[in-house]
Amino acid sequence: VRGEVVGVMCVCVCVCVCCRGSGWSISLESVKKRMSLKRFTGGQSTDTQPDTQPSVSPSLSRKTSQEEIQKLMGLKDDLEATERELSAKTQVIHKLQQDLREAQLEKSAAAQFIATGDDQDRLQLLVKRDQKITRLEEAKMMAEEEKDEAEQQMRESEHKLSDAEEQLAMFREMLQAKDQVVMNLTNQLFELEHKVPNDKTQASVSETGYGIVTESGRVPLIPDTVQQLQLYKDACEGYKVQNSFLNSEVLELNRLRTDDEQRMKRLFERLTFLEAELCKVRSKHLLLLQEVNVPRRGGESGPSQDMICQLLEDAMSSDVDFAGVEQQSEDADRYGFKHDFHKDENAVETMANKLLQQSQRLEETDAAHFVRWENYLMHHGKKELEYSAEVKHLIRSGIPHEHRNQMWTLCVHALTQDVKAEKGSGYYQRLVGSHSQSQTLSIFFKQIELDLLRTMPNNKYYDQPDALGVVKLRNVLKAYACHNPVVGYCQGINRLVAVALLYMDEEDAFWCLIAIVEVLMPPEYYTNTLLASQVDQRVLKDILAEKIPRLHAHFEHHQIDLSLITFNWFLTVFVDNAPVELSFRIWDSFLYEGSKVLFRFALALFKLNEEELLAIDNTMALFNCSRGVAHKSLDLKRLSHIAFNDMNPFPMKNITAKRAVHTATVKAEMQELENIRSACQRSYTFHSSQNTERGAASDEEG
């Protein structure tokens, strides 16, 4: 090591000497050129010439001056090239000096390592070095995070700047309009002040107002005209005073109105917060009453038990709607879902969950969130949907109920615009009006009729054969069976259409089904083999092992088949497998980002309930608890944060690669099963024919 360091030092010294030698040679060349220039100019300086010069012709003098200028320009170019070369060599020297310092550090570290005879000390040196490397990597990561934050702040600043520029342009337009109005009023005032008769001559009213000055002299005014002109002037002055007073009153009223709006906004936010807290308290109150409502031994009930039962009954019969939430009907929520607490065995838990959901809706009544959505739809609502980080963050925070129809329609249109262009306008109406009755479609149509009333029996739009939702659902499902006979109809897509119809019209729900089955989901997801659905369950199992390894090992220890729990989650996009608010929040991001969102939320549900699941040692109890994690997860903010932040990084290319691997495996297994089935069928046919021949032979012998 010492020899290598000495060699590096020698190389650095040689380079420095060469560079300095090069610099000296350049300096000598510069001196020589200057001396040659002096000899050419007769030993005098190029800047000052003696007053007495020998007589020279003007042409010769101009020629000599041009040659001198050319030589000076050449010398200037040589000087610039020399400076560039010197700068480059200086950089080389700095680089070599830096390498020398690093070599010296390496040498000292190596010498210390060699001088340390004990392996334990050497191990400590290596550990210290690794720690130093780790600290440097952490510093690098922090610097990268700061850079990302700075870029994000810059993008936000640019967005704010664009908004400010738009407001400035609007204010300028308003100012121009006001200036135009002022100019018009000024012109009218001028016309009123100079409205006097003239006989096609240039005349002007004198300062006294009693005559018209023309080229021929002063012409007296008619008294009525003078009086009328004075009235006009007085009226204009009155209008000016009145206008100034009214403007001040308008400004004062605007200020009062703004103050009142802000005060009402603060009061409404306070009211909403208190109502949300009240919902939480009532939910906890119900659960507490349910907990203490335990029958005594012998079936006896005392005064305290009767009081608890009365309190529980009063809490269950009280109203849960507030001013901060959209008023709903007595038998259904705003989405049409019904619930009868009197027929529910777990009515108390259901009521407590409903109170928690309502509390969450109240907390999400964020004025700033609604303003952001209003601004976005105002500027982009009539344009094509754009895919950007800003829109993705806005959708992940939740689409308001009032704007979900518009945003879902924009997402579906962006996903299906190529298919729409290919099929042409009126395609859905043609499918609904067609009466294709092939054998395959007849089978699909029969199954559709059987599943119509089983789609959402707890929703008022689908609970009767003549309900409006049932009619639309039948049309969309039959139209899609005609559109895609390969898929036709699969149990599960009826729920997809039913959810879409809650926010869209009939034709948009049809295109939404096409977007889900043919664009967002992989091919063969809803075919008779459900190939891609089986593949996704294996992909989910792999990602669970990567993201939540303890829970995955716990499931493996108890031999829990995860696909029995999560298969319907993916097939129906969490419809009927999670609370309504949660399933709609998943649909918001699913229609914008794709099937990766399903993996995110499935993992987030297990992560949210990880500790509870790990504490269960009984296999059946673990399976039942795992099935209910979706229905128990009511904290949408926390769940969304886990799905979109704690699960990162979550690259789609990783999911695609795992899908490719498991697709080949599942296809091979399905082919093996098909071969076994064919062999069994052939064996069954062979044995049946033999039994038939034996029976015939025995009959002949008899």
PDB file of C-alpha atoms in Angstrom, residues 148-378:
ATOM      1  CA  ASP A 148     -38.491  15.860  -4.146  1.00  0.00           C
ATOM      2  CA  GLU A 149     -40.204  18.113  -1.608  1.00  0.00           C
ATOM      3  CA  ALA A 150     -38.670  21.168  -3.230  1.00  0.00           C
ATOM      4  CA  GLU A 151     -39.891  19.990  -6.643  1.00  0.00           C
ATOM      5  CA  GLN A 152     -43.357  19.383  -5.213  1.00  0.00           C
ATOM      6  CA  GLN A 153     -43.378  22.851  -3.666  1.00  0.00           C
ATOM      7  CA  MET A 154     -42.231  24.314  -6.955  1.00  0.00           C
ATOM      8  CA  ARG A 155     -45.089  22.577  -8.790  1.00  0.00           C
ATOM      9  CA  GLU A 156     -47.562  23.831  -6.205  1.00  0.00           C
ATOM     10  CA  SER A 157     -46.127  27.329  -6.525  1.00  0.00           C
ATOM     11  CA  GLU A 158     -46.466  27.162 -10.296  1.00  0.00           C
ATOM     12  CA  HIS A 159     -50.065  26.058  -9.903  1.00  0.00           C
ATOM     13  CA  LYS A 160     -50.756  28.928  -7.507  1.00  0.00           C
ATOM     14  CA  LEU A 161     -49.020  31.311  -9.886  1.00  0.00           C
ATOM     15  CA  SER A 162     -51.201  30.158 -12.766  1.00  0.00           C
ATOM     16  CA  ASP A 163     -54.312  30.673 -10.612  1.00  0.00           C
ATOM     17  CA  ALA A 164     -53.088  34.138  -9.632  1.00  0.00           C
ATOM     18  CA  GLU A 165     -52.442  34.989 -13.274  1.00  0.00           C
ATOM     19  CA  GLU A 166     -55.959  33.882 -14.189  1.00  0.00           C
ATOM     20  CA  GLN A 167     -57.394  36.044 -11.406  1.00  0.00           C
ATOM     21  CA  LEU A 168     -55.226  38.953 -12.540  1.00  0.00           C
ATOM     22  CA  ALA A 169     -56.498  38.556 -16.095  1.00  0.00           C
ATOM     23  CA  MET A 170     -60.057  38.496 -14.788  1.00  0.00           C
ATOM     24  CA  PHE A 171     -59.454  41.648 -12.726  1.00  0.00           C
ATOM     25  CA  ARG A 172     -57.939  43.354 -15.762  1.00  0.00           C
ATOM     26  CA  GLU A 173     -60.986  42.513 -17.825  1.00  0.00           C
ATOM     27  CA  MET A 174     -63.226  43.875 -15.073  1.00  0.00           C
ATOM     28  CA  LEU A 175     -61.119  47.028 -14.901  1.00  0.00           C
ATOM     29  CA  GLN A 176     -61.311  47.465 -18.667  1.00  0.00           C
ATOM     30  CA  ALA A 177     -65.072  47.039 -18.536  1.00  0.00           C
ATOM     31  CA  LYS A 178     -65.316  49.638 -15.777  1.00  0.00           C
ATOM     32  CA  ASP A 179     -63.050  51.995 -17.703  1.00  0.00           C
ATOM     33  CA  GLN A 180     -65.273  51.579 -20.725  1.00  0.00           C
ATOM     34  CA  VAL A 181     -68.339  52.387 -18.653  1.00  0.00           C
ATOM     35  CA  VAL A 182     -66.615  55.475 -17.232  1.00  0.00           C
ATOM     36  CA  MET A 183     -65.642  56.589 -20.720  1.00  0.00           C
ATOM     37  CA  ASN A 184     -69.189  56.141 -21.956  1.00  0.00           C
ATOM     38  CA  LEU A 185     -70.559  58.164 -19.059  1.00  0.00           C
ATOM     39  CA  THR A 186     -67.942  60.855 -19.647  1.00  0.00           C
ATOM     40  CA  ASN A 187     -68.899  61.061 -23.317  1.00  0.00           C
ATOM     41  CA  GLN A 188     -72.547  61.317 -22.429  1.00  0.00           C
ATOM     42  CA  LEU A 189     -71.778  64.063 -19.931  1.00  0.00           C
ATOM     43  CA  PHE A 190     -69.746  65.920 -22.522  1.00  0.00           C
ATOM     44  CA  GLU A 191     -72.582  65.638 -25.040  1.00  0.00           C
ATOM     45  CA  LEU A 192     -75.068  66.909 -22.460  1.00  0.00           C
ATOM     46  CA  GLU A 193     -72.846  69.866 -21.597  1.00  0.00           C
ATOM     47  CA  HIS A 194     -72.384  70.830 -25.271  1.00  0.00           C
ATOM     48  CA  LYS A 195     -75.852  70.076 -26.505  1.00  0.00           C
ATOM     49  CA  VAL A 196     -76.591  73.449 -28.167  1.00  0.00           C
ATOM     50  CA  PRO A 197     -77.933  74.245 -31.600  1.00  0.00           C
ATOM     51  CA  ASN A 198     -75.369  75.110 -34.272  1.00  0.00           C
ATOM     52  CA  ASP A 199     -76.007  75.970 -37.873  1.00  0.00           C
ATOM     53  CA  LYS A 200     -73.202  73.774 -39.251  1.00  0.00           C
ATOM     54  CA  THR A 201     -70.598  76.185 -37.837  1.00  0.00           C
ATOM     55  CA  GLN A 202     -67.958  75.586 -35.227  1.00  0.00           C
ATOM     56  CA  ALA A 203     -69.263  77.253 -32.137  1.00  0.00           C
ATOM     57  CA  SER A 204     -68.428  77.106 -28.481  1.00  0.00           C
ATOM     58  CA  VAL A 205     -70.236  78.276 -25.404  1.00  0.00           C
ATOM     59  CA  SER A 206     -68.601  81.242 -23.778  1.00  0.00           C
ATOM     60  CA  GLU A 207     -67.443  81.108 -20.207  1.00  0.00           C
ATOM     61  CA  THR A 208     -70.363  83.234 -19.106  1.00  0.00           C
ATOM     62  CA  GLY A 209     -72.851  80.891 -20.789  1.00  0.00           C
ATOM     63  CA  TYR A 210     -74.819  83.709 -22.458  1.00  0.00           C
ATOM     64  CA  GLY A 211     -73.784  83.374 -26.087  1.00  0.00           C
ATOM     65  CA  ILE A 212     -72.189  81.344 -28.863  1.00  0.00           C
ATOM     66  CA  VAL A 213     -68.865  82.451 -30.260  1.00  0.00           C
ATOM     67  CA  THR A 214     -68.687  81.990 -34.049  1.00  0.00           C
ATOM     68  CA  GLU A 215     -66.454  83.314 -36.822  1.00  0.00           C
ATOM     69  CA  SER A 216     -68.705  86.303 -37.284  1.00  0.00           C
ATOM     70  CA  GLY A 217     -68.880  87.150 -33.588  1.00  0.00           C
ATOM     71  CA  ARG A 218     -70.963  86.417 -30.488  1.00  0.00           C
ATOM     72  CA  VAL A 219     -74.552  85.244 -30.995  1.00  0.00           C
ATOM     73  CA  PRO A 220     -76.859  85.546 -27.985  1.00  0.00           C
ATOM     74  CA  LEU A 221     -78.346  82.272 -26.587  1.00  0.00           C
ATOM     75  CA  ILE A 222     -82.028  81.734 -26.122  1.00  0.00           C
ATOM     76  CA  PRO A 223     -82.883  81.961 -22.402  1.00  0.00           C
ATOM     77  CA  ASP A 224     -84.633  78.544 -22.415  1.00  0.00           C
ATOM     78  CA  THR A 225     -81.498  76.897 -23.807  1.00  0.00           C
ATOM     79  CA  VAL A 226     -79.310  78.467 -21.130  1.00  0.00           C
ATOM     80  CA  GLN A 227     -81.689  77.331 -18.404  1.00  0.00           C
ATOM     81  CA  GLN A 228     -81.878  73.808 -19.833  1.00  0.00           C
ATOM     82  CA  LEU A 229     -78.074  73.593 -20.010  1.00  0.00           C
ATOM     83  CA  GLN A 230     -77.761  74.671 -16.396  1.00  0.00           C
ATOM     84  CA  LEU A 231     -80.303  72.031 -15.376  1.00  0.00           C
ATOM     85  CA  TYR A 232     -78.265  69.377 -17.164  1.00  0.00           C
ATOM     86  CA  LYS A 233     -75.119  70.475 -15.338  1.00  0.00           C
ATOM     87  CA  ASP A 234     -76.875  70.387 -11.972  1.00  0.00           C
ATOM     88  CA  ALA A 235     -78.283  66.924 -12.721  1.00  0.00           C
ATOM     89  CA  CYS A 236     -74.844  65.599 -13.654  1.00  0.00           C
ATOM     90  CA  GLU A 237     -73.339  66.911 -10.442  1.00  0.00           C
ATOM     91  CA  GLY A 238     -76.162  65.298  -8.492  1.00  0.00           C
ATOM     92  CA  TYR A 239     -75.618  62.000 -10.282  1.00  0.00           C
ATOM     93  CA  LYS A 240     -71.898  62.127  -9.465  1.00  0.00           C
ATOM     94  CA  VAL A 241     -72.568  62.655  -5.765  1.00  0.00           C
ATOM     95  CA  GLN A 242     -75.222  59.948  -5.747  1.00  0.00           C
ATOM     96  CA  ASN A 243     -72.943  57.513  -7.599  1.00  0.00           C
ATOM     97  CA  SER A 244     -70.110  58.090  -5.136  1.00  0.00           C
ATOM     98  CA  PHE A 245     -72.445  57.501  -2.194  1.00  0.00           C
ATOM     99  CA  LEU A 246     -73.896  54.327  -3.724  1.00  0.00           C
ATOM    100  CA  ASN A 247     -70.420  52.966  -4.486  1.00  0.00           C
ATOM    101  CA  SER A 248     -69.367  53.421  -0.874  1.00  0.00           C
ATOM    102  CA  GLU A 249     -72.570  51.716   0.288  1.00  0.00           C
ATOM    103  CA  VAL A 250     -72.011  48.781  -2.075  1.00  0.00           C
ATOM    104  CA  LEU A 251     -68.442  48.319  -0.818  1.00  0.00           C
ATOM    105  CA  GLU A 252     -69.634  48.383   2.774  1.00  0.00           C
ATOM    106  CA  LEU A 253     -72.369  45.829   2.032  1.00  0.00           C
ATOM    107  CA  ASN A 254     -69.856  43.552   0.305  1.00  0.00           C
ATOM    108  CA  ARG A 255     -67.567  43.736   3.323  1.00  0.00           C
ATOM    109  CA  LEU A 256     -70.410  42.915   5.672  1.00  0.00           C
ATOM    110  CA  ARG A 257     -71.536  40.041   3.457  1.00  0.00           C
ATOM    111  CA  THR A 258     -67.998  38.588   3.341  1.00  0.00           C
ATOM    112  CA  ASP A 259     -67.665  38.822   7.121  1.00  0.00           C
ATOM    113  CA  ASP A 260     -71.031  37.160   7.552  1.00  0.00           C
ATOM    114  CA  GLU A 261     -70.139  34.323   5.181  1.00  0.00           C
ATOM    115  CA  GLN A 262     -66.871  33.664   7.011  1.00  0.00           C
ATOM    116  CA  ARG A 263     -68.623  33.710  10.374  1.00  0.00           C
ATOM    117  CA  MET A 264     -71.299  31.302   9.131  1.00  0.00           C
ATOM    118  CA  LYS A 265     -68.606  29.050   7.669  1.00  0.00           C
ATOM    119  CA  ARG A 266     -66.803  28.893  11.005  1.00  0.00           C
ATOM    120  CA  LEU A 267     -70.044  28.189  12.843  1.00  0.00           C
ATOM    121  CA  PHE A 268     -70.973  25.450  10.377  1.00  0.00           C
ATOM    122  CA  GLU A 269     -67.554  23.815  10.728  1.00  0.00           C
ATOM    123  CA  ARG A 270     -67.876  23.965  14.504  1.00  0.00           C
ATOM    124  CA  LEU A 271     -71.365  22.479  14.345  1.00  0.00           C
ATOM    125  CA  THR A 272     -70.175  19.707  12.042  1.00  0.00           C
ATOM    126  CA  PHE A 273     -67.289  18.876  14.371  1.00  0.00           C
ATOM    127  CA  LEU A 274     -69.579  18.730  17.405  1.00  0.00           C
ATOM    128  CA  GLU A 275     -72.074  16.514  15.575  1.00  0.00           C
ATOM    129  CA  ALA A 276     -69.279  14.151  14.529  1.00  0.00           C
ATOM    130  CA  GLU A 277     -68.075  13.942  18.118  1.00  0.00           C
ATOM    131  CA  LEU A 278     -71.644  13.317  19.256  1.00  0.00           C
ATOM    132  CA  CYS A 279     -71.931  10.415  16.807  1.00  0.00           C
ATOM    133  CA  LYS A 280     -68.746   8.905  18.219  1.00  0.00           C
ATOM    134  CA  VAL A 281     -69.974   9.291  21.788  1.00  0.00           C
ATOM    135  CA  ARG A 282     -73.328   7.713  20.934  1.00  0.00           C
ATOM    136  CA  SER A 283     -71.601   4.812  19.221  1.00  0.00           C
ATOM    137  CA  LYS A 284     -69.422   4.187  22.264  1.00  0.00           C
ATOM    138  CA  HIS A 285     -72.486   4.574  24.483  1.00  0.00           C
ATOM    139  CA  LEU A 286     -74.325   1.863  22.551  1.00  0.00           C
ATOM    140  CA  LEU A 287     -71.405  -0.536  22.728  1.00  0.00           C
ATOM    141  CA  LEU A 288     -70.957   0.146  26.436  1.00  0.00           C
ATOM    142  CA  LEU A 289     -74.632  -0.519  27.145  1.00  0.00           C
ATOM    143  CA  GLN A 290     -74.410  -3.716  25.112  1.00  0.00           C
ATOM    144  CA  GLU A 291     -71.370  -4.746  27.146  1.00  0.00           C
ATOM    145  CA  VAL A 292     -72.982  -4.196  30.551  1.00  0.00           C
ATOM    146  CA  ASN A 293     -76.321  -5.684  29.481  1.00  0.00           C
ATOM    147  CA  VAL A 294     -75.384  -9.167  30.710  1.00  0.00           C
ATOM    148  CA  PRO A 295     -78.154 -11.373  32.185  1.00  0.00           C
ATOM    149  CA  ARG A 296     -77.737 -12.249  35.822  1.00  0.00           C
ATOM    150  CA  ARG A 297     -77.579 -15.739  37.199  1.00  0.00           C
ATOM    151  CA  GLY A 298     -80.944 -17.366  37.602  1.00  0.00           C
ATOM    152  CA  GLY A 299     -82.540 -15.047  35.041  1.00  0.00           C
ATOM    153  CA  GLU A 300     -83.355 -12.397  37.632  1.00  0.00           C
ATOM    154  CA  SER A 301     -83.303  -8.740  36.666  1.00  0.00           C
ATOM    155  CA  GLY A 302     -82.860  -5.908  39.107  1.00  0.00           C
ATOM    156  CA  PRO A 303     -83.594  -2.171  38.816  1.00  0.00           C
ATOM    157  CA  SER A 304     -80.169  -1.471  37.319  1.00  0.00           C
ATOM    158  CA  GLN A 305     -80.686  -4.133  34.643  1.00  0.00           C
ATOM    159  CA  ASP A 306     -84.074  -2.685  33.737  1.00  0.00           C
ATOM    160  CA  MET A 307     -82.553   0.778  33.502  1.00  0.00           C
ATOM    161  CA  ILE A 308     -79.810  -0.476  31.190  1.00  0.00           C
ATOM    162  CA  CYS A 309     -82.363  -2.143  28.923  1.00  0.00           C
ATOM    163  CA  GLN A 310     -84.417   1.062  28.820  1.00  0.00           C
ATOM    164  CA  LEU A 311     -81.344   3.145  27.975  1.00  0.00           C
ATOM    165  CA  LEU A 312     -80.401   0.710  25.242  1.00  0.00           C
ATOM    166  CA  GLU A 313     -83.880   0.834  23.744  1.00  0.00           C
ATOM    167  CA  ASP A 314     -83.913   4.633  23.836  1.00  0.00           C
ATOM    168  CA  ALA A 315     -80.511   4.820  22.162  1.00  0.00           C
ATOM    169  CA  MET A 316     -81.609   2.441  19.395  1.00  0.00           C
ATOM    170  CA  SER A 317     -84.831   4.343  18.694  1.00  0.00           C
ATOM    171  CA  SER A 318     -83.286   7.835  18.593  1.00  0.00           C
ATOM    172  CA  ASP A 319     -82.721   9.657  15.333  1.00  0.00           C
ATOM    173  CA  VAL A 320     -79.178   9.735  13.923  1.00  0.00           C
ATOM    174  CA  ASP A 321     -79.512  12.377  11.218  1.00  0.00           C
ATOM    175  CA  PHE A 322     -78.100  15.857  11.737  1.00  0.00           C
ATOM    176  CA  ALA A 323     -78.092  19.194   9.988  1.00  0.00           C
ATOM    177  CA  GLY A 324     -74.582  18.646   8.674  1.00  0.00           C
ATOM    178  CA  VAL A 325     -75.568  15.585   6.636  1.00  0.00           C
ATOM    179  CA  GLU A 326     -77.934  15.188   3.728  1.00  0.00           C
ATOM    180  CA  GLN A 327     -81.323  14.191   5.097  1.00  0.00           C
ATOM    181  CA  GLN A 328     -82.301  10.627   4.235  1.00  0.00           C
ATOM    182  CA  SER A 329     -85.510   8.696   4.161  1.00  0.00           C
ATOM    183  CA  GLU A 330     -86.552   6.576   7.116  1.00  0.00           C
ATOM    184  CA  ASP A 331     -85.931   3.228   5.419  1.00  0.00           C
ATOM    185  CA  ALA A 332     -82.865   3.887   3.225  1.00  0.00           C
ATOM    186  CA  ASP A 333     -79.679   5.899   3.073  1.00  0.00           C
ATOM    187  CA  ARG A 334     -78.727   8.295   0.275  1.00  0.00           C
ATOM    188  CA  TYR A 335     -77.538   5.379  -1.877  1.00  0.00           C
ATOM    189  CA  GLY A 336     -80.792   3.464  -1.476  1.00  0.00           C
ATOM    190  CA  PHE A 337     -79.539   0.764   0.935  1.00  0.00           C
ATOM    191  CA  LYS A 338     -82.076  -0.311   3.547  1.00  0.00           C
ATOM    192  CA  HIS A 339     -81.568  -1.756   6.986  1.00  0.00           C
ATOM    193  CA  ASP A 340     -84.132  -3.051   9.466  1.00  0.00           C
ATOM    194  CA  PHE A 341     -82.630  -2.892  12.936  1.00  0.00           C
ATOM    195  CA  HIS A 342     -85.518  -4.848  14.473  1.00  0.00           C
ATOM    196  CA  LYS A 343     -84.745  -7.969  12.410  1.00  0.00           C
ATOM    197  CA  ASP A 344     -80.981  -7.798  12.860  1.00  0.00           C
ATOM    198  CA  GLU A 345     -79.461 -10.059  15.475  1.00  0.00           C
ATOM    199  CA  ASN A 346     -76.500  -7.684  15.819  1.00  0.00           C
ATOM    200  CA  ALA A 347     -78.599  -4.536  15.720  1.00  0.00           C
ATOM    201  CA  VAL A 348     -76.559  -2.742  18.371  1.00  0.00           C
ATOM    202  CA  GLU A 349     -73.255  -3.304  16.577  1.00  0.00           C
ATOM    203  CA  THR A 350     -74.842  -2.314  13.266  1.00  0.00           C
ATOM    204  CA  MET A 351     -76.252   0.883  14.757  1.00  0.00           C
ATOM    205  CA  ALA A 352     -72.867   1.697  16.317  1.00  0.00           C
ATOM    206  CA  ASN A 353     -71.148   1.180  12.962  1.00  0.00           C
ATOM    207  CA  LYS A 354     -73.714   3.410  11.279  1.00  0.00           C
ATOM    208  CA  LEU A 355     -73.017   6.150  13.810  1.00  0.00           C
ATOM    209  CA  LEU A 356     -69.287   5.833  13.197  1.00  0.00           C
ATOM    210  CA  GLN A 357     -69.829   6.073   9.428  1.00  0.00           C
ATOM    211  CA  GLN A 358     -71.963   9.150   9.878  1.00  0.00           C
ATOM    212  CA  SER A 359     -69.298  10.676  12.124  1.00  0.00           C
ATOM    213  CA  GLN A 360     -66.739  10.056   9.434  1.00  0.00           C
ATOM    214  CA  ARG A 361     -68.912  11.661   6.755  1.00  0.00           C
ATOM    215  CA  LEU A 362     -69.273  14.708   8.977  1.00  0.00           C
ATOM    216  CA  GLU A 363     -65.523  14.922   9.539  1.00  0.00           C
ATOM    217  CA  GLU A 364     -64.935  14.670   5.799  1.00  0.00           C
ATOM    218  CA  THR A 365     -67.176  17.680   5.176  1.00  0.00           C
ATOM    219  CA  ASP A 366     -64.054  19.704   4.512  1.00  0.00           C
ATOM    220  CA  ALA A 367     -64.768  23.038   2.883  1.00  0.00           C
ATOM    221  CA  ALA A 368     -61.261  23.255   1.421  1.00  0.00           C
ATOM    222  CA  HIS A 369     -61.663  19.795  -0.115  1.00  0.00           C
ATOM    223  CA  PHE A 370     -64.934  20.794  -1.786  1.00  0.00           C
ATOM    224  CA  VAL A 371     -63.398  24.047  -3.010  1.00  0.00           C
ATOM    225  CA  ARG A 372     -60.518  22.153  -4.624  1.00  0.00           C
ATOM    226  CA  TRP A 373     -62.978  19.881  -6.411  1.00  0.00           C
ATOM    227  CA  GLU A 374     -65.123  22.824  -7.489  1.00  0.00           C
ATOM    228  CA  ASN A 375     -62.080  24.621  -8.909  1.00  0.00           C
ATOM    229  CA  TYR A 376     -60.883  21.516 -10.728  1.00  0.00           C
ATOM    230  CA  LEU A 377     -64.252  20.778 -12.318  1.00  0.00           C
ATOM    231  CA  MET A 378     -64.720  24.441 -13.198  1.00  0.00           C
TER     232      MET A 378
END
